[in-house]
Coordinates of N, CA and C in Angstrom, one line a residue:
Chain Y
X1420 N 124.5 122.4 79.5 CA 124.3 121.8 80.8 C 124.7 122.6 82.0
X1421 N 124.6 122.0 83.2 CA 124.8 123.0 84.4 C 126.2 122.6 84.4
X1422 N 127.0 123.5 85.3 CA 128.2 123.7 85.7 C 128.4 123.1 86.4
X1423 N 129.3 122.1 87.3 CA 129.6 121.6 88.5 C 131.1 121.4 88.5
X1424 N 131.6 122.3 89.0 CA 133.2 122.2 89.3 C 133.8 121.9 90.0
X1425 N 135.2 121.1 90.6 CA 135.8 120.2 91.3 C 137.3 120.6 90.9
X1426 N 138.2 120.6 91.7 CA 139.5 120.3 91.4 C 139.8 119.2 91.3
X1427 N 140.9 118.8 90.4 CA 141.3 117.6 89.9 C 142.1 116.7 90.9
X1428 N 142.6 117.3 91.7 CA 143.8 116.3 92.4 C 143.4 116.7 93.9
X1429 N 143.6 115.9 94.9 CA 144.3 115.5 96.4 C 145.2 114.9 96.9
X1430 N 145.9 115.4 97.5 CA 146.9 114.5 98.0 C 147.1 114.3 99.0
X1431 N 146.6 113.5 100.3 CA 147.3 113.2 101.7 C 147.4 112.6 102.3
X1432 N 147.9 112.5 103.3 CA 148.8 111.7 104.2 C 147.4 110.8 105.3
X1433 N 147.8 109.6 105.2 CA 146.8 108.2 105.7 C 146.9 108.5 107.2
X1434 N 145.6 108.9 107.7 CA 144.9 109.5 108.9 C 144.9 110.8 109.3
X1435 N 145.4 111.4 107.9 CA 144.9 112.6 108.2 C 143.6 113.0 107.7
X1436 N 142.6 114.2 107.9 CA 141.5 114.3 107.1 C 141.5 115.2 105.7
X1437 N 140.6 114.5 104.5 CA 140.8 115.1 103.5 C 139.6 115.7 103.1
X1438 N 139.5 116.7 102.6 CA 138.3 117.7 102.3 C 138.1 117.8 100.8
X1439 N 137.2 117.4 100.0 CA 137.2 117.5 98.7 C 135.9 118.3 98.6
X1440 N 136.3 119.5 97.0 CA 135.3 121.0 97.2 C 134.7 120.5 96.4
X1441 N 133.8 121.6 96.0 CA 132.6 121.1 94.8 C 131.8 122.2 94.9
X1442 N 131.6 123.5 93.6 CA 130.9 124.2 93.4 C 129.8 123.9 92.2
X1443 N 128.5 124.4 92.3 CA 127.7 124.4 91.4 C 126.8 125.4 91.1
X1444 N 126.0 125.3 89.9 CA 125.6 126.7 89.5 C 123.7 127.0 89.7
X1445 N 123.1 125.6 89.8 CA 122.1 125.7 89.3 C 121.0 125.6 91.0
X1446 N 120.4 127.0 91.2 CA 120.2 126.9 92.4 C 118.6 126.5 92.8
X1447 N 118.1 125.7 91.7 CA 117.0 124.9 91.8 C 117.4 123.5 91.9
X1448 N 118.6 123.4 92.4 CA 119.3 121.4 92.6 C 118.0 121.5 93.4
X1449 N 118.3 120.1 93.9 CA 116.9 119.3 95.2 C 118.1 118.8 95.9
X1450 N 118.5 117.5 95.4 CA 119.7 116.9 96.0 C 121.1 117.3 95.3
X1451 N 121.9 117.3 96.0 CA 123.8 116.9 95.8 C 124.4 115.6 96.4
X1452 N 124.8 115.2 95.5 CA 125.5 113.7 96.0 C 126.9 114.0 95.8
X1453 N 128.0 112.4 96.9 CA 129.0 112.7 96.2 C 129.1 111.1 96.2
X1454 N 130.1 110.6 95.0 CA 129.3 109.1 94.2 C 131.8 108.8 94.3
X1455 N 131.7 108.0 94.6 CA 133.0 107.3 94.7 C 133.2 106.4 93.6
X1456 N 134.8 106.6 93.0 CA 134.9 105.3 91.6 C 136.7 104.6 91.8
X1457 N 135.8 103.4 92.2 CA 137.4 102.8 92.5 C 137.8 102.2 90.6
X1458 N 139.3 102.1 90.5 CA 139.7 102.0 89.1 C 139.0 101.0 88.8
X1459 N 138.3 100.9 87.7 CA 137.7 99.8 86.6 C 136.2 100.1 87.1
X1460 N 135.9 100.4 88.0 CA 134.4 100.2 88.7 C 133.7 101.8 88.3
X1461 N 132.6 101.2 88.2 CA 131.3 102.1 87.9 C 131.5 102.9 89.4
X1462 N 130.6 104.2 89.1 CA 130.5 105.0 90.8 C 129.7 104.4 91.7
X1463 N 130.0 104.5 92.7 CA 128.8 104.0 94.5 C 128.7 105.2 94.7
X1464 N 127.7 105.4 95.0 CA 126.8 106.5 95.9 C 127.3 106.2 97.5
X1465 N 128.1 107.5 97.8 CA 128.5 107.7 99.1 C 127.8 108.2 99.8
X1466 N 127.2 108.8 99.7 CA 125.9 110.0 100.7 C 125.5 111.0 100.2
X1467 N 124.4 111.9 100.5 CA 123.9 112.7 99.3 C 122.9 113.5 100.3
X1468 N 123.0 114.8 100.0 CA 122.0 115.6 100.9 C 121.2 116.4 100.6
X1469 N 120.1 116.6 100.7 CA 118.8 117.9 100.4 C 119.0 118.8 100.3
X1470 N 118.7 119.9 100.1 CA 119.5 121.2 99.6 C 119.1 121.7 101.0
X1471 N 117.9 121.7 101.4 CA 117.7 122.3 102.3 C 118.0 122.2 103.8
X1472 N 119.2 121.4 103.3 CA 119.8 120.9 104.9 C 121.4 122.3 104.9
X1473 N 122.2 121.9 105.9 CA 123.5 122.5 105.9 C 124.3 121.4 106.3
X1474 N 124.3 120.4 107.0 CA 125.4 119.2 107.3 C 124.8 117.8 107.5
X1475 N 125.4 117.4 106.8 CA 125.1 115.7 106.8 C 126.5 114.8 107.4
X1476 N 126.0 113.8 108.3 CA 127.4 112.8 108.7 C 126.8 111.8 108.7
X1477 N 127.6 110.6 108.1 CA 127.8 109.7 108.1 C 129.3 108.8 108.2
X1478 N 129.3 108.3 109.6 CA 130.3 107.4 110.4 C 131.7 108.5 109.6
X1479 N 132.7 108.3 108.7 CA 134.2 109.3 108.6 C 133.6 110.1 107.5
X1480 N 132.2 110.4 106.9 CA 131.9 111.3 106.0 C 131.0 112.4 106.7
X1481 N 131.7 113.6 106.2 CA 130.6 115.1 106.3 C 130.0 115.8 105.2
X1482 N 129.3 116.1 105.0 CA 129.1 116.8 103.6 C 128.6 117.8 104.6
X1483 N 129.2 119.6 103.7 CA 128.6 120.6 104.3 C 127.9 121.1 103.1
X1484 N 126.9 121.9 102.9 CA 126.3 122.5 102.0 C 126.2 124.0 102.1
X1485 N 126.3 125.2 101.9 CA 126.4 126.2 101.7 C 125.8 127.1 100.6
X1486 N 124.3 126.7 100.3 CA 123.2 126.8 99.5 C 123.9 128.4 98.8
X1487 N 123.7 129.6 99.8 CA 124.1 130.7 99.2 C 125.3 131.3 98.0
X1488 N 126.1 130.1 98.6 CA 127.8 130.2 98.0 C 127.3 128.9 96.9
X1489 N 126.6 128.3 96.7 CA 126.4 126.9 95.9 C 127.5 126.2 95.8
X1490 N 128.0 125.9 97.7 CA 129.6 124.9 97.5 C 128.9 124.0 98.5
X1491 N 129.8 123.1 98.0 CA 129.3 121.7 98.8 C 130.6 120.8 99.2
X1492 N 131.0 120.6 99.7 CA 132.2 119.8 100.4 C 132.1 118.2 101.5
X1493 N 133.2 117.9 100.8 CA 133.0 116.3 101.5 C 134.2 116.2 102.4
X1494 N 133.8 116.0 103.3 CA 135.2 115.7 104.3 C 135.2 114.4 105.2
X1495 N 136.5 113.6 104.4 CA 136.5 112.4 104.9 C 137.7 111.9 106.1
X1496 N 137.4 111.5 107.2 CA 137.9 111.9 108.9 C 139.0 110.6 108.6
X1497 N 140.0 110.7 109.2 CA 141.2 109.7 109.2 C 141.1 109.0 108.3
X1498 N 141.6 109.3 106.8 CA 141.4 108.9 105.9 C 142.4 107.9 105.5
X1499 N 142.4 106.5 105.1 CA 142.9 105.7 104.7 C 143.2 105.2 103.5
X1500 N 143.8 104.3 103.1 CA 144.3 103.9 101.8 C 143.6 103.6 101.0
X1501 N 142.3 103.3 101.3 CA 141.7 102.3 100.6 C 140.2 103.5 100.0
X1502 N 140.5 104.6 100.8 CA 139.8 106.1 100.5 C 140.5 106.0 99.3
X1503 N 141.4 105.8 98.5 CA 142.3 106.1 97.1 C 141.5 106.0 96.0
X1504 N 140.6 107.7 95.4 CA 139.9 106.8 94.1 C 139.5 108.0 93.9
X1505 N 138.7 107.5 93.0 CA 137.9 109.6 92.2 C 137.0 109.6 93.1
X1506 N 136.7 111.1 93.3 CA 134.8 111.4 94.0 C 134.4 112.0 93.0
X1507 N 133.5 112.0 92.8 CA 132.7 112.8 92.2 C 131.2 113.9 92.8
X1508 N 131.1 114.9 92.6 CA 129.9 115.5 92.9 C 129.1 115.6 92.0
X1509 N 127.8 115.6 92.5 CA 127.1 115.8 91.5 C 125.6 116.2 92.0
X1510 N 124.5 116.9 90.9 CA 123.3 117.6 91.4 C 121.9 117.1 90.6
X1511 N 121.1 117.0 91.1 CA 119.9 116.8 90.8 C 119.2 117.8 90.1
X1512 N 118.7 117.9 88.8 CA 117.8 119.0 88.5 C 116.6 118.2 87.7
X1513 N 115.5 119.3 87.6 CA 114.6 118.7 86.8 C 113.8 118.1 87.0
X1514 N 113.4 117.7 88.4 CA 112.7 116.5 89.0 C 113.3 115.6 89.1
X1515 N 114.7 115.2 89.3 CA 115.2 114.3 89.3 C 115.6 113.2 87.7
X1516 N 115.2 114.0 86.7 CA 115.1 113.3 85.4 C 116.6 113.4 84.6
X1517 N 117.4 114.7 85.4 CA 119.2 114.6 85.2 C 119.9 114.8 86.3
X1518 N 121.1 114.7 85.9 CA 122.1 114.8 87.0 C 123.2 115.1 86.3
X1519 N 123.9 116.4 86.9 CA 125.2 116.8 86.3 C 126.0 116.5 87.5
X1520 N 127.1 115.9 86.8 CA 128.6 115.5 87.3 C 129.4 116.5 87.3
X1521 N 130.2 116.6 88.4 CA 131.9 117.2 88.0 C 133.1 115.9 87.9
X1522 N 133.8 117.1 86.9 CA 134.8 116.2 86.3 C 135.5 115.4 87.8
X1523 N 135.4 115.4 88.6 CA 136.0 114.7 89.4 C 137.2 114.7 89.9
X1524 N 137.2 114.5 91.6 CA 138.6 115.1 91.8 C 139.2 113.0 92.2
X1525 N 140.7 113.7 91.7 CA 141.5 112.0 92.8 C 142.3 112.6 93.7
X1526 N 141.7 111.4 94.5 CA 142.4 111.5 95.9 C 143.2 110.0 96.4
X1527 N 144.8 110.7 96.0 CA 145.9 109.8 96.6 C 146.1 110.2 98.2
X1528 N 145.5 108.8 98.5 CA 146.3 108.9 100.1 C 147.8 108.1 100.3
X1529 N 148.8 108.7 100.8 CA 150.1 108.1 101.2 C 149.8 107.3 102.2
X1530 N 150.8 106.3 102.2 CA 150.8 105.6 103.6 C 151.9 106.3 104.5
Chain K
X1268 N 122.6 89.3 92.5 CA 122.9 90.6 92.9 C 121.8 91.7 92.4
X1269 N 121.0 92.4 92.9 CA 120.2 93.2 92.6 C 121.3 94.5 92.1
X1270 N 120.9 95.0 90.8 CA 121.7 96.1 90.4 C 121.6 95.8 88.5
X1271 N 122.6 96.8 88.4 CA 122.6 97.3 86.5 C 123.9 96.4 86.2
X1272 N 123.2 95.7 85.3 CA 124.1 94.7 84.1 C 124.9 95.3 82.6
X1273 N 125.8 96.1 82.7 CA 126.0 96.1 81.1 C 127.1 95.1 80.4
X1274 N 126.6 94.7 79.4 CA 127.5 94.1 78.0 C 127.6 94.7 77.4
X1275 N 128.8 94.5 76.4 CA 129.9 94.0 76.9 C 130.9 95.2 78.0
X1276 N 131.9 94.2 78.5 CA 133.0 95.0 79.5 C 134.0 95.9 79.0
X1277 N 133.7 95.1 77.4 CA 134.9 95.8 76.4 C 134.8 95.7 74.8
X1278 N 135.2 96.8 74.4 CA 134.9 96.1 73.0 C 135.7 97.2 71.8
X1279 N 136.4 96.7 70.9 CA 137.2 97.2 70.1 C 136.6 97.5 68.7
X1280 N 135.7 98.5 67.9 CA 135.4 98.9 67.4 C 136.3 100.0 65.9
X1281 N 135.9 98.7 64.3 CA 136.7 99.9 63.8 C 135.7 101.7 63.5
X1282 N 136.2 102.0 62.4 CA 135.7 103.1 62.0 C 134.4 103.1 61.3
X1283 N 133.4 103.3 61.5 CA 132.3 102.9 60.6 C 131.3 101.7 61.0
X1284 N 131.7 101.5 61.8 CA 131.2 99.6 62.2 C 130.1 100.1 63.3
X1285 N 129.0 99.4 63.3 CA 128.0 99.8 64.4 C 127.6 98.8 65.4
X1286 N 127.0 99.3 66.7 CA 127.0 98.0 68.0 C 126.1 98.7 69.2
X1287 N 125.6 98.2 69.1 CA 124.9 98.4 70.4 C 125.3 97.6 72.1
X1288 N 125.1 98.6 72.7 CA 125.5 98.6 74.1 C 124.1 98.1 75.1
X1289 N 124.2 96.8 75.6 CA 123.0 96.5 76.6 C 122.9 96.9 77.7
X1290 N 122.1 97.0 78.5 CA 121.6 97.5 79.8 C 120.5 96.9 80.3
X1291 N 120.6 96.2 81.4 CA 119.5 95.6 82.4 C 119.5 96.3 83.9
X1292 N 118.5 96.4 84.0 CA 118.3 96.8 85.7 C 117.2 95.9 86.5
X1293 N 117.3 95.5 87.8 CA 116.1 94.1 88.2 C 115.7 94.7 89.1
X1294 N 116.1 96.3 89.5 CA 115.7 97.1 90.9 C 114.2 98.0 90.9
X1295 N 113.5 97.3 89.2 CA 112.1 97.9 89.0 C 112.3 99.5 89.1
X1296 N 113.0 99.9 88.7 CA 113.3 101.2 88.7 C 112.6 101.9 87.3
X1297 N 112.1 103.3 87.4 CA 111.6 103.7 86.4 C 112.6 104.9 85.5
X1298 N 113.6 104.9 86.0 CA 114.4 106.2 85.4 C 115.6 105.0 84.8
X1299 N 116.4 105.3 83.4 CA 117.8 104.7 83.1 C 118.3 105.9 81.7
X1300 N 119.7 105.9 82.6 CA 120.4 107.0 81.5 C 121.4 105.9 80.8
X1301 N 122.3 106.6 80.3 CA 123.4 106.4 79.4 C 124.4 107.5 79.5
X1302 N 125.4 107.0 80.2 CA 126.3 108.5 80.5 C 127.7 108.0 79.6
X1303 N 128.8 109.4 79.3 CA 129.8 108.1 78.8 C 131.0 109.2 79.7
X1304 N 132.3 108.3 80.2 CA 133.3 109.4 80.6 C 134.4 109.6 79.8
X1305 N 134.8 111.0 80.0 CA 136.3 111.1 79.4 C 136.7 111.5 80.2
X1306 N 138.3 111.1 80.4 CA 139.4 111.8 81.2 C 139.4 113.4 81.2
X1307 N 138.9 113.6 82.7 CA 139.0 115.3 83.4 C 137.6 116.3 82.6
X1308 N 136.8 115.1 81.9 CA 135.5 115.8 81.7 C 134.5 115.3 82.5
X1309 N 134.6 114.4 83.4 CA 133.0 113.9 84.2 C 132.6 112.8 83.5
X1310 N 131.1 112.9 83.8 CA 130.2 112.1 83.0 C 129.6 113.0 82.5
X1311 N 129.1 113.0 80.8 CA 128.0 113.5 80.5 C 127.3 112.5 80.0
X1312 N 125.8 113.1 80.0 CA 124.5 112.8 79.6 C 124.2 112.6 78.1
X1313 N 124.2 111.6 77.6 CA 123.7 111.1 76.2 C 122.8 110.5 76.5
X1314 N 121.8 109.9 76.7 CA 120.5 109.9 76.3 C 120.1 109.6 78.0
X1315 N 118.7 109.9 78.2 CA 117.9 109.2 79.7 C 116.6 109.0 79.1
X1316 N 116.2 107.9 80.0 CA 114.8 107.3 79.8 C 114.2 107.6 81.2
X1317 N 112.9 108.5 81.5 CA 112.1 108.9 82.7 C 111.3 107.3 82.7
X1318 N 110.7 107.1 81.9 CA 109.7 106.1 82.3 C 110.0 105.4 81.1
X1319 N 109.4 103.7 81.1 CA 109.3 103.1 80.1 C 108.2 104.2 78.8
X1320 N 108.7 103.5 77.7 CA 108.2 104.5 76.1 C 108.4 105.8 76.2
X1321 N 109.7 106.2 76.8 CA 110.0 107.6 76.8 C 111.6 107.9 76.7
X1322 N 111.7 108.2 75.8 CA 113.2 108.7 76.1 C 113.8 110.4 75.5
X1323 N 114.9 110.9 75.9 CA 114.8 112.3 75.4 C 116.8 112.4 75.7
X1324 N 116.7 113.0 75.0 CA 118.1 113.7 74.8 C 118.7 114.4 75.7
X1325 N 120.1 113.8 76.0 CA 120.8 114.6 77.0 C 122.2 115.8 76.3
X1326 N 123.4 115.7 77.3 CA 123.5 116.9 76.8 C 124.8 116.7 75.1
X1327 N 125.1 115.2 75.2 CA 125.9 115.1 74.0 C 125.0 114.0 73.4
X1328 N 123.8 113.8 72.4 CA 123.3 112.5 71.8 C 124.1 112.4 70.2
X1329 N 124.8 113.6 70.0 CA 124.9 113.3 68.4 C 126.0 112.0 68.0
X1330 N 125.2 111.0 67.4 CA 125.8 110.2 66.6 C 125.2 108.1 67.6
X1331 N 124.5 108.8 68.7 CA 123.9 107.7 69.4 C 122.5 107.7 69.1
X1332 N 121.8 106.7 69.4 CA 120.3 106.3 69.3 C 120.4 105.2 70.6
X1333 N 118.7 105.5 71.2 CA 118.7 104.2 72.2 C 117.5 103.8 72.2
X1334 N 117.2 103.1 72.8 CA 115.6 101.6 72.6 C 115.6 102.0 74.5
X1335 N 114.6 102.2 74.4 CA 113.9 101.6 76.1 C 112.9 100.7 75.8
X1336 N 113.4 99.1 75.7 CA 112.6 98.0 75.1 C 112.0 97.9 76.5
X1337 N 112.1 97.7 77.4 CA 110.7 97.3 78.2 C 111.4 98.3 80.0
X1338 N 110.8 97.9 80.8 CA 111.2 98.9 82.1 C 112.4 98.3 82.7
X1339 N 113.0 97.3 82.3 CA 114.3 96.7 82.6 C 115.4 97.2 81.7
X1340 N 115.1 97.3 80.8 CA 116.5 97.4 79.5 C 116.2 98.8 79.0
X1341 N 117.1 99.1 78.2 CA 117.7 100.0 77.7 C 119.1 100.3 77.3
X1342 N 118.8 100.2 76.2 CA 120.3 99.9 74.8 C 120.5 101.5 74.3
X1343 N 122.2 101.0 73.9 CA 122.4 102.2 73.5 C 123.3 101.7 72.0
X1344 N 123.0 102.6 70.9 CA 123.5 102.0 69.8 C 124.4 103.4 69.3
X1345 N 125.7 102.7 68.2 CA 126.2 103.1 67.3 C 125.8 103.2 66.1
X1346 N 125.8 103.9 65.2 CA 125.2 103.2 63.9 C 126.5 103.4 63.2
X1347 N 127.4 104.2 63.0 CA 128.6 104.6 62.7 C 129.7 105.3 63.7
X1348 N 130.3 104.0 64.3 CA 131.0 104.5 65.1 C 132.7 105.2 64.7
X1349 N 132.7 106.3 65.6 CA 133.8 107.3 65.0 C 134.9 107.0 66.2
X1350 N 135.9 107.6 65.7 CA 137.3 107.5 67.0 C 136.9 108.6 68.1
X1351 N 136.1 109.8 67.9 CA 135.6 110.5 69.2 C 134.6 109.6 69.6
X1352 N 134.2 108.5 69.6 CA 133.2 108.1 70.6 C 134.0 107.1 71.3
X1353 N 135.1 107.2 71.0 CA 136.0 106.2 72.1 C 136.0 106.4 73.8
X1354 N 135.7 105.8 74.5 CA 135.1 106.7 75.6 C 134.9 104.7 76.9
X1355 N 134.3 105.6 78.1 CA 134.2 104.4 78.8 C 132.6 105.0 79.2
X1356 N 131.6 103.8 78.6 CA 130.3 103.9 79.0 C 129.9 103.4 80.0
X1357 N 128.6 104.1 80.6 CA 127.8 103.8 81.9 C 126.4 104.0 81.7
X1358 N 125.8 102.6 82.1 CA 124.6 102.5 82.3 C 124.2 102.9 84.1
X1359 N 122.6 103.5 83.8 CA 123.0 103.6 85.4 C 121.1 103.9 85.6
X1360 N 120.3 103.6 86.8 CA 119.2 103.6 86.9 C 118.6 104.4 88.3
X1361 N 117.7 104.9 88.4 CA 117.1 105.4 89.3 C 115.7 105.1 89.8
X1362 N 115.3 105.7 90.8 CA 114.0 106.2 91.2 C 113.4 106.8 91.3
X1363 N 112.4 107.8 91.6 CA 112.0 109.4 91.8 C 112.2 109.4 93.3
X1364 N 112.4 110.5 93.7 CA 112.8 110.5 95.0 C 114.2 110.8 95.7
X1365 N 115.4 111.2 94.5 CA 116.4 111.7 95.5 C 117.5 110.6 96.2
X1366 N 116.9 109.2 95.7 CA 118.0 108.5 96.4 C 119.6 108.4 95.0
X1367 N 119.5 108.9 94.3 CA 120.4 108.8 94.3 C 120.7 107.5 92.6
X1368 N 121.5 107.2 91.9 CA 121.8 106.3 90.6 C 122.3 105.3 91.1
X1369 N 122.3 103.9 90.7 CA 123.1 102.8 90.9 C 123.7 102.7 89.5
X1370 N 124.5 102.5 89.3 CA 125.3 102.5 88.1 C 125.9 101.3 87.8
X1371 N 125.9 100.5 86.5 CA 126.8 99.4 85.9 C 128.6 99.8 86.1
X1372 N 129.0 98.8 85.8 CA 130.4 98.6 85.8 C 131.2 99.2 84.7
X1373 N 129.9 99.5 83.6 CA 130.8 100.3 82.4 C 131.1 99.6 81.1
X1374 N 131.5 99.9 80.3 CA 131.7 99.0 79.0 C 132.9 100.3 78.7
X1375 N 133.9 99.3 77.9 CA 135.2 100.6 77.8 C 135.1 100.2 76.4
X1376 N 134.7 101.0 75.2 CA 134.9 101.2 73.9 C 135.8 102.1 73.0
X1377 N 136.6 101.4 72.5 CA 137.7 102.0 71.5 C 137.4 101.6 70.1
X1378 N 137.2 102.9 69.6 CA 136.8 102.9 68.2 C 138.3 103.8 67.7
X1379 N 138.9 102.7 66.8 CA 140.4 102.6 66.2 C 140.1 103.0 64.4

């Protein structure tokens, strides 16, 4: 399968901003998503962008894309407690008929 | 609630005993996979269905089988379940077009 790599852990401090990375290998993606999983819950789709874009925002989310480097980054603005849960990234190939995951990073916010 | 239904939430499985895993979706969606997670691996891909009467192998199928009984459902079965298939499963459905999977709540399976 394709590669999609993530560091495992975050840690920070509640209102500050957290940046979660995400490389990948396959540079015929279409879309990159990044999919949130609070404990016991299946993932929600947080926002997700075309390849052929470079920045996506929505309200405390940014995703930047960096097609040539195949990194994609999420950065979430005054981040709160309730931000506390796995992200996941993940990519579209194939016509959309798969999707490769990274193992997923957690992100502990302190109060 | 419009979205993916899986049964059961939970289920304790010995060695050798077989079960199948349900999946509903009401969002008329034409794509449904079967992903399963382990701790610090992701999700991989054990089986996806593109369209109803179609299904194909993803990137771990050995030791699963699944039915795409009609454009709503799609099951996933054990026939001999082993202690590596102890894992937390996800049903999850799409559309063509990039928006993106809605995903079930999971079924958490421990084969002891």
């Amino acid at each position: 399968g394709e590669d999609v790599e993530q560091s495992l852990f975050l840690s920070v401090r509640e209102g500050d901003s957290s940046v979660i990375n995400c490389t990948y290998t396959d540079s015929s993606s279409t879309y990159l998503y990044w999919y949130k999983q609070e404990p016991g819950a299946g993932l929600q789709l947080l926002t997700y962008i075309f390849s052929n874009m470079d920045m996506k925002q929505d309200q405390r989310l940014t995703v930047l894309l960096n097609k040539k480097d195949k990194h994609l980054s999420l950065r979430i603005a005054d981040t709160q407690t309730g931000d506390s849960a796995i992200y996941f990234c993940a990519e579209s190939v194939d016509n959309f008929n798969k999707f490769y995951f990274g193992s997923g990073t957690k992100l502990n916010v302190k109060p | 609630n419009a979205g993916v239904t899986q049964t059961p939430k939970f289920q304790v499985l010995k060695t050798g005993q077989s079960m199948t895993l349900q999946c509903a979706q009401d969002m008329n969606h034409n794509s449904m996979y079967w992903y399963r997670q382990d701790p610090g691996m992701g999700l991989r891909l054990i089986y996806y269905s593109a369209s109803e009467g179609t299904t194909d192998k993803g990137e771990v199928p050995n030791g699963y089988n699944v039915s795409r009984l009609n454009k709503r459902e799609f099951s996933l079965r054990l026939e001999s379940a082993a202690p590596s298939q102890t894992s937390v499963y996800f049903c999850a459905s799409s559309e063509v077009g990039g928006s993106g999977y809605t995903f079930g709540s999971g079924t958490r399976l421990t084969v002891v």
